[in-house]
mmCIF file of C-alpha atoms and ligand atoms in Angstrom:
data_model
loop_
_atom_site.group_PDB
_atom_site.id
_atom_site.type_symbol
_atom_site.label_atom_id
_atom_site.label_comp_id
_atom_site.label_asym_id
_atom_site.label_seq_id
_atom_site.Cartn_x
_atom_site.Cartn_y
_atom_site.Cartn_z
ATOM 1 C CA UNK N 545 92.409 99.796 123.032
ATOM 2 C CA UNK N 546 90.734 99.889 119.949
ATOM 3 C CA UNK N 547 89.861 102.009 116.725
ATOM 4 C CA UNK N 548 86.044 102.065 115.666
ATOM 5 C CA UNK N 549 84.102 103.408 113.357
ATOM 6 C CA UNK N 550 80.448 103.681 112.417
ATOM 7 C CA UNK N 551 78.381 104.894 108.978
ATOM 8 C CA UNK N 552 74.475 106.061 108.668
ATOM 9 C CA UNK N 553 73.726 107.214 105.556
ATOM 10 C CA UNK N 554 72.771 106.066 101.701
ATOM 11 C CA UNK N 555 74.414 102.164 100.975
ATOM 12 C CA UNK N 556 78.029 101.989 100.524
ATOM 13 C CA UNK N 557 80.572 99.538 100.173
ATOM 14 C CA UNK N 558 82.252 98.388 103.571
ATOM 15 C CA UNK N 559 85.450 98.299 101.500
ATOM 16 C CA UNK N 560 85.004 102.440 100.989
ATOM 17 C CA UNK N 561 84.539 103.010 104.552
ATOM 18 C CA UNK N 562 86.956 100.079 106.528
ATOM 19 C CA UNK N 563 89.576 99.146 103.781
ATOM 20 C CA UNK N 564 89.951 102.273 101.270
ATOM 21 C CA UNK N 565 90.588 105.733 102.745
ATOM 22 C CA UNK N 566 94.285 107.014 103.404
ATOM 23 C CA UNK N 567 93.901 106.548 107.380
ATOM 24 C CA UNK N 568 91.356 103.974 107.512
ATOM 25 C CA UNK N 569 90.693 101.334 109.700
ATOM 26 C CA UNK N 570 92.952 99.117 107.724
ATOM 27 C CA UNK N 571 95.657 101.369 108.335
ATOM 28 C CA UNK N 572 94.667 102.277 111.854
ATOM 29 C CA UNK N 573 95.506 98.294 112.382
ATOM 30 C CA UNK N 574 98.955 99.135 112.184
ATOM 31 C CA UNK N 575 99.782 103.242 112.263
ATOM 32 C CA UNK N 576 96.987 104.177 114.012
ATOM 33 C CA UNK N 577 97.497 108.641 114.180
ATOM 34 C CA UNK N 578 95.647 109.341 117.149
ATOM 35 C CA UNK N 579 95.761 106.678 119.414
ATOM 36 C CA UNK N 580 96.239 107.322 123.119
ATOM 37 C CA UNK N 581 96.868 103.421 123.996
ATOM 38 C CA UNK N 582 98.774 100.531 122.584
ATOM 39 C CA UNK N 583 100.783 101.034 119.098
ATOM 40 C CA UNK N 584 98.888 98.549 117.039
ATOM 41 C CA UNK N 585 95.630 96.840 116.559
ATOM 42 C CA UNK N 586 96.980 93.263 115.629
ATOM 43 C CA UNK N 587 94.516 91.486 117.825
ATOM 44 C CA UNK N 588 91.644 90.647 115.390
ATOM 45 C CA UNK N 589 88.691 92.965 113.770
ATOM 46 C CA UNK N 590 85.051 92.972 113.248
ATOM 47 C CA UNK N 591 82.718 94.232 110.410
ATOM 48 C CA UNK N 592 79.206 94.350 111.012
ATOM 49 C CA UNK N 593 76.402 95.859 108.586
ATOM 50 C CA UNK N 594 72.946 95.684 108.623
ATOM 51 C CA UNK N 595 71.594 93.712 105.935
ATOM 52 C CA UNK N 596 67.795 95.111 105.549
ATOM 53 C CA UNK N 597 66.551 94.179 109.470
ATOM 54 C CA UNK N 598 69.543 91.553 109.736
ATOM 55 C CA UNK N 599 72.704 92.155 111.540
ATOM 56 C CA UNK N 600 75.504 90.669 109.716
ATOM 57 C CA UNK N 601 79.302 90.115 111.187
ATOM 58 C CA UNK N 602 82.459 89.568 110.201
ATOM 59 C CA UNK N 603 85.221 88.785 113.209
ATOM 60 C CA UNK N 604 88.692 87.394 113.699
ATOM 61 C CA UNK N 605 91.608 87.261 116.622
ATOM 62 C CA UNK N 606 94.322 87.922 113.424
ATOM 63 C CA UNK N 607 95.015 91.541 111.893
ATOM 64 C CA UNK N 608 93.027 92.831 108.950
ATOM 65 C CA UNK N 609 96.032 93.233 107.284
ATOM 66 C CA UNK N 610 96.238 89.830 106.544
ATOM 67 C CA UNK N 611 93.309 89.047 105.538
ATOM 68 C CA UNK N 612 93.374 88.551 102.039
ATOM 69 C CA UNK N 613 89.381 86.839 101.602
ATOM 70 C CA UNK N 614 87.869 89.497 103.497
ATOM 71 C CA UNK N 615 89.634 92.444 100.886
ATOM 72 C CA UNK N 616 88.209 90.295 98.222
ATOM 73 C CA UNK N 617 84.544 90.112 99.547
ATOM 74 C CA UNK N 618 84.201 93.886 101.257
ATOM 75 C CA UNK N 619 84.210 95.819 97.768
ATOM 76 C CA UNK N 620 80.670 93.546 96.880
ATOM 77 C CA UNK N 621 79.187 94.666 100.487
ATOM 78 C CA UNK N 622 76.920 97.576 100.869
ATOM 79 C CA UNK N 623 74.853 98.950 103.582
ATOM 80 C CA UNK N 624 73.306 101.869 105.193
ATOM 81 C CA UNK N 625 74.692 101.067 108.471
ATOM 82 C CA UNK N 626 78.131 99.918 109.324
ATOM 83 C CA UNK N 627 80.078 99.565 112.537
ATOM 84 C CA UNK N 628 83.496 98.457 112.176
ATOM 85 C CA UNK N 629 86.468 97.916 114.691
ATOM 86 C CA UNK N 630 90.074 96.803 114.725
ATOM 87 C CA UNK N 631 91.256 95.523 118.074
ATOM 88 C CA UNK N 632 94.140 96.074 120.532
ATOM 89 C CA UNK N 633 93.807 93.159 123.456
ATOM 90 C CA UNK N 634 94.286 94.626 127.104
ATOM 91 C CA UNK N 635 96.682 92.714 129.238
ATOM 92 C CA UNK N 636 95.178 89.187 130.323
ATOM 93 C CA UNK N 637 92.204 89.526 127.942
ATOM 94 C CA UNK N 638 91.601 86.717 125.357
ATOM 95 C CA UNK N 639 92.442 86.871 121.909
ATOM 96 C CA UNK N 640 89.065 85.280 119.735
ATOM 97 C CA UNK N 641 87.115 86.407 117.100
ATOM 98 C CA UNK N 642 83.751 86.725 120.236
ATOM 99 C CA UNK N 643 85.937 89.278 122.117
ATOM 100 C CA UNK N 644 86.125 90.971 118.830
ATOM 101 C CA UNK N 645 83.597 94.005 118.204
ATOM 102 C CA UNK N 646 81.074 94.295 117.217
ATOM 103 C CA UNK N 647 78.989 92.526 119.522
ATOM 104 C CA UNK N 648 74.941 92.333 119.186
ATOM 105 C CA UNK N 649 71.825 91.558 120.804
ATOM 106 C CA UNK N 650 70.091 91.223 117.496
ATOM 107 C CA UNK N 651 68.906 94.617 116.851
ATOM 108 C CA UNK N 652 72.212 96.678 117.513
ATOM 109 C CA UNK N 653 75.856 96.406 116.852
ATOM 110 C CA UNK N 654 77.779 97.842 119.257
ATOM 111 C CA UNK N 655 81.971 98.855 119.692
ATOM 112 C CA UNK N 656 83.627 99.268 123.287
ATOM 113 C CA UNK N 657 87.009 101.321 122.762
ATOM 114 C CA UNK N 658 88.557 101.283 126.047
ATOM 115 C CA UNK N 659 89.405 99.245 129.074
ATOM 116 C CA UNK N 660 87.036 98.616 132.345
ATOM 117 C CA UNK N 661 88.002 96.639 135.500
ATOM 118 C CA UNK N 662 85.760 93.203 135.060
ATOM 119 C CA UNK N 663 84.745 93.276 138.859
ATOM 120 C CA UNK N 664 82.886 96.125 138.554
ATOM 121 C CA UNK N 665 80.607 94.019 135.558
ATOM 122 C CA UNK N 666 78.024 91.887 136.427
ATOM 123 C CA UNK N 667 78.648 88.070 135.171
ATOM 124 C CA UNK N 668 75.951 87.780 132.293
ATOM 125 C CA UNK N 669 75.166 84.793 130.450
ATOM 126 C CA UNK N 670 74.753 86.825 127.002
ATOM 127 C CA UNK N 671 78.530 88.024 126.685
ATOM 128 C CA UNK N 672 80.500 86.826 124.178
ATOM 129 C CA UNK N 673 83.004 86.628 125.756
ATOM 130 C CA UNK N 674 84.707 87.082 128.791
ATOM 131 C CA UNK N 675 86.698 90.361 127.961
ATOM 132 C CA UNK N 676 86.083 93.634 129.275
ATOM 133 C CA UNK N 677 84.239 94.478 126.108
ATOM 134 C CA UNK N 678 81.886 91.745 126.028
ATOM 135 C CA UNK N 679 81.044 92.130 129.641
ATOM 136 C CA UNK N 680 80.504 95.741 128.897
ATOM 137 C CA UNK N 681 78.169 95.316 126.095
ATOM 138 C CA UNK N 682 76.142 92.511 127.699
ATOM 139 C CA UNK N 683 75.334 94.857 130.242
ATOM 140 C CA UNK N 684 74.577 98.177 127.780
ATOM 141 C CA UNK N 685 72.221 95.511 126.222
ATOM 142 C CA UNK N 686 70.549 94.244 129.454
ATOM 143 C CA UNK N 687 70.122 98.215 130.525
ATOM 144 C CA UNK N 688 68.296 99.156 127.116
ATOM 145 C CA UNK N 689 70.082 102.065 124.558
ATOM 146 C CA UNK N 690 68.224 104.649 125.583
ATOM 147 C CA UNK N 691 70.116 104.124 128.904
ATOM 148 C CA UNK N 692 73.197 104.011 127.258
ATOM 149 C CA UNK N 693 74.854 107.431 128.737
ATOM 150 C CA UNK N 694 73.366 106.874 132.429
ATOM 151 C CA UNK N 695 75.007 103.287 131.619
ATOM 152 C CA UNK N 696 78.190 104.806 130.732
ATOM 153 C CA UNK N 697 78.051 107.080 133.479
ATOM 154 C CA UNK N 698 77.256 104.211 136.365
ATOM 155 C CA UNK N 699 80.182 102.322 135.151
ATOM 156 C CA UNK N 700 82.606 105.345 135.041
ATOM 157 C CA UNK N 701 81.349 105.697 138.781
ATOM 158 C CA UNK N 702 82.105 102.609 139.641
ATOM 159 C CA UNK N 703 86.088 102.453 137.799
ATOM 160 C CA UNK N 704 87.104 105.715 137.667
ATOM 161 C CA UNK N 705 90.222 104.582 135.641
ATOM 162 C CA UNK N 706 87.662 103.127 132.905
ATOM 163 C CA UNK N 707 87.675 104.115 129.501
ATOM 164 C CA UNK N 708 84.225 103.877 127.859
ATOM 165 C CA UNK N 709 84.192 105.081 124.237
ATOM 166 C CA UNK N 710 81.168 103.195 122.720
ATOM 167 C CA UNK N 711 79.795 103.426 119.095
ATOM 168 C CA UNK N 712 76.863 100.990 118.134
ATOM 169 C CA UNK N 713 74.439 101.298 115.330
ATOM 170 C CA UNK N 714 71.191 99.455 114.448
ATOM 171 C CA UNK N 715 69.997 100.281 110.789
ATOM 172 C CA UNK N 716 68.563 104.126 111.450
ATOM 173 C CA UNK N 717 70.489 105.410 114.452
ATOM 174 C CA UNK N 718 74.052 105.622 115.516
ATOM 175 C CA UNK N 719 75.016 106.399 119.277
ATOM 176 C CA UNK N 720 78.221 106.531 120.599
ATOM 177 C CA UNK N 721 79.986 108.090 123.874
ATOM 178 C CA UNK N 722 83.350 109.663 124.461
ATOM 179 C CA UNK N 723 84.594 109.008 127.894
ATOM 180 C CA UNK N 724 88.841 108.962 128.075
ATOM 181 C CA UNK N 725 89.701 108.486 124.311
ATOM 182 C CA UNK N 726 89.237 110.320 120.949
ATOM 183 C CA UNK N 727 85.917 110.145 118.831
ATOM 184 C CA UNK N 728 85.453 112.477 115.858
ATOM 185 C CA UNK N 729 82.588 113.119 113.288
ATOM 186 C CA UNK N 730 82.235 113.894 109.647
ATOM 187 C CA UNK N 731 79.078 114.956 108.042
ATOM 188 C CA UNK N 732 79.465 114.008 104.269
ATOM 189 C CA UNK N 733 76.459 114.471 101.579
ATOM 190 C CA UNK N 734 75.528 111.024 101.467
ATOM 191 C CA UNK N 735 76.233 110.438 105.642
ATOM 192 C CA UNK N 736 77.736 110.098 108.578
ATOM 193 C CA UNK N 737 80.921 108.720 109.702
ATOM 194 C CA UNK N 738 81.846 108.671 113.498
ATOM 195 C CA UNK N 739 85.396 107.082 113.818
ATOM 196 C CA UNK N 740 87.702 107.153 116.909
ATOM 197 C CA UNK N 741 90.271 109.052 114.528
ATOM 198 C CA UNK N 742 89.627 110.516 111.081
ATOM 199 C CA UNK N 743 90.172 108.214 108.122
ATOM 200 C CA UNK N 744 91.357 110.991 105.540
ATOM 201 C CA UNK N 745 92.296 115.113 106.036
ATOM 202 C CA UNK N 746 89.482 116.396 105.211
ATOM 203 C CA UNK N 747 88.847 119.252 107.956
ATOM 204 C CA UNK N 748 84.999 119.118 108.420
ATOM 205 C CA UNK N 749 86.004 116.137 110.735
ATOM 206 C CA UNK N 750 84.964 117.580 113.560
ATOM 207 C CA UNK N 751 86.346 116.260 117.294
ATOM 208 C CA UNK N 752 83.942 115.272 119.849
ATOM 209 C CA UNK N 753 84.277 116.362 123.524
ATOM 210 C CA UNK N 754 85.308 113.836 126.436
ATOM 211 C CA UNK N 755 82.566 112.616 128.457
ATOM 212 C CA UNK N 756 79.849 113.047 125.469
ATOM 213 C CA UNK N 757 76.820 111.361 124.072
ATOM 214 C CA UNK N 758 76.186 111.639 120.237
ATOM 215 C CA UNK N 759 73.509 110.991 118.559
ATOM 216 C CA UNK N 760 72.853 110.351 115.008
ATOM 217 C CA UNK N 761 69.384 110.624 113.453
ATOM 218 C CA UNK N 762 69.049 110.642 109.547
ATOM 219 C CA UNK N 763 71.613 113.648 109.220
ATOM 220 C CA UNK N 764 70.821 114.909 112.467
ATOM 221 C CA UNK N 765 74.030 114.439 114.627
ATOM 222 C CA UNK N 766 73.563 115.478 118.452
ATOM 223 C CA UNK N 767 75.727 115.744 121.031
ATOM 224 C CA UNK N 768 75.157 116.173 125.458
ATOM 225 C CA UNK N 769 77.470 115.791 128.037
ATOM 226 C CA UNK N 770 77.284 113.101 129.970
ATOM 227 C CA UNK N 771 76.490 112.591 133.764
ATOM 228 C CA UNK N 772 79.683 113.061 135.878
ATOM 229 C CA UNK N 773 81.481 114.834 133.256
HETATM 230 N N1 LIG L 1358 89.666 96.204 126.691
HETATM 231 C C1 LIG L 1358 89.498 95.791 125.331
HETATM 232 C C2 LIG L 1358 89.688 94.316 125.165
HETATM 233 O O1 LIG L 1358 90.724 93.801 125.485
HETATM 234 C C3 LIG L 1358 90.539 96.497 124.501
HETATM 235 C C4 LIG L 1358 90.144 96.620 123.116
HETATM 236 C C5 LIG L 1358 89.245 97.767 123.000
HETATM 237 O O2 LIG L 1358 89.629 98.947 123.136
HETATM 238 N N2 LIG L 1358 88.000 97.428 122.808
HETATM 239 O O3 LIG L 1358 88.804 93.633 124.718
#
């Protein structure tokens, strides 16, 4: 399992949103507060940001904690659209930066926080990688984001033990689903932040249902259940 988290709004420094706040993603890596599964996210990280039309990444297998360059750079990056993860390998998955999210197709970046049995994903020659995650965004990609919650849905029909929280982002629009772990929202003036936990106490965090869709749009933020939920 994973921790994600995703930013629309006016440019900010990665650093503000991955590395700074009290419960961030940086401490998520290793005290994660509302994690269902696994203790820790030691297994490597991503940081992707769009860059005008160019998606930009940042991925290792080692934990952000120790990475000392990457605290250095992240205060002199800003962007308009962020989506960030710190990763928790599931058993007999491999441990590389390309099974690290975010993944992309060029346009979007997208974050899988969950587990899904690989036998139900078809083989595709644009994953990654070869875990779950990869798999699972190759096909999201090959399906098309506006079919992104039947996607979800399929899949969930297929593996009814899956656990398909996605969050992707490419430059206007965030979308992201809840389906078997936690996903919350905060609307700040300058934003939006959805995050699988909150990354300080504020309480306009607001908690998104299982089995959603959300939607961001400028400041618009929607949310619809999802088929089969
Ligand atoms: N199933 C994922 C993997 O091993 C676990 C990490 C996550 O929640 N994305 O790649």
């Amino acid at each position: 399992m994973c921790r994600h988290l995703a930013w629309l709004g006016a440019p900010v420094s990665v650093a503000s949103l991955v590395l700074d706040p009290p419960s961030g993603l940086l401490v998520q890596s290793y005290a994660p507060r509302r994690q269902k599964h696994g203790l820790m996210n030691a297994d490597g990280w991503g940081v992707g940001f769009f860059d005008g039309a160019a998606a930009r990444r940042w991925r290792s297998a080692a934990p952000l904690w120790g990475d000392a360059s990457f605290a250095s750079v992240a205060p002199a990056l800003h962007s308009s659209c962020v989506v960030a993860a710190v990763r928790s390998a599931s058993v007999g998955m491999p441990i590389e930066a390309s099974a690290s999210a975010p993944f992309t197709d060029g346009t979007w970046l997208l974050s899988h926080n969950g587990l899904v049995d690989r036998a139900v994903l078809p083989a595709s020659p644009h994953a990654e990688s070869t875990n779950d995650s990869a798999l699972l965004a190759a096909l999201i990609f090959a399906r098309g984001m506006d079919a992104l919650g039947d996607t979800v849905s399929g899949v969930a029909a297929d593996d009814p033990n899956a656990r398909l929280n996605i969050l992707a982002g490419n430059g206007s629009r965030l979308l992201a689903t809840t389906w078997g772990d936690t996903l919350s929202v905060l609307r700040r003036a300058d934003g939006v932040v959805v995050a699988s936990e909150p990354y300080d106490d504020d309480p306009t965090w607001q908690e998104v249902p299982d089995r959603h869709l959300v939607e961001v749009d400028g400041t618009d933020v929607r949310l619809t259940p999802l088929k089969g939920s």
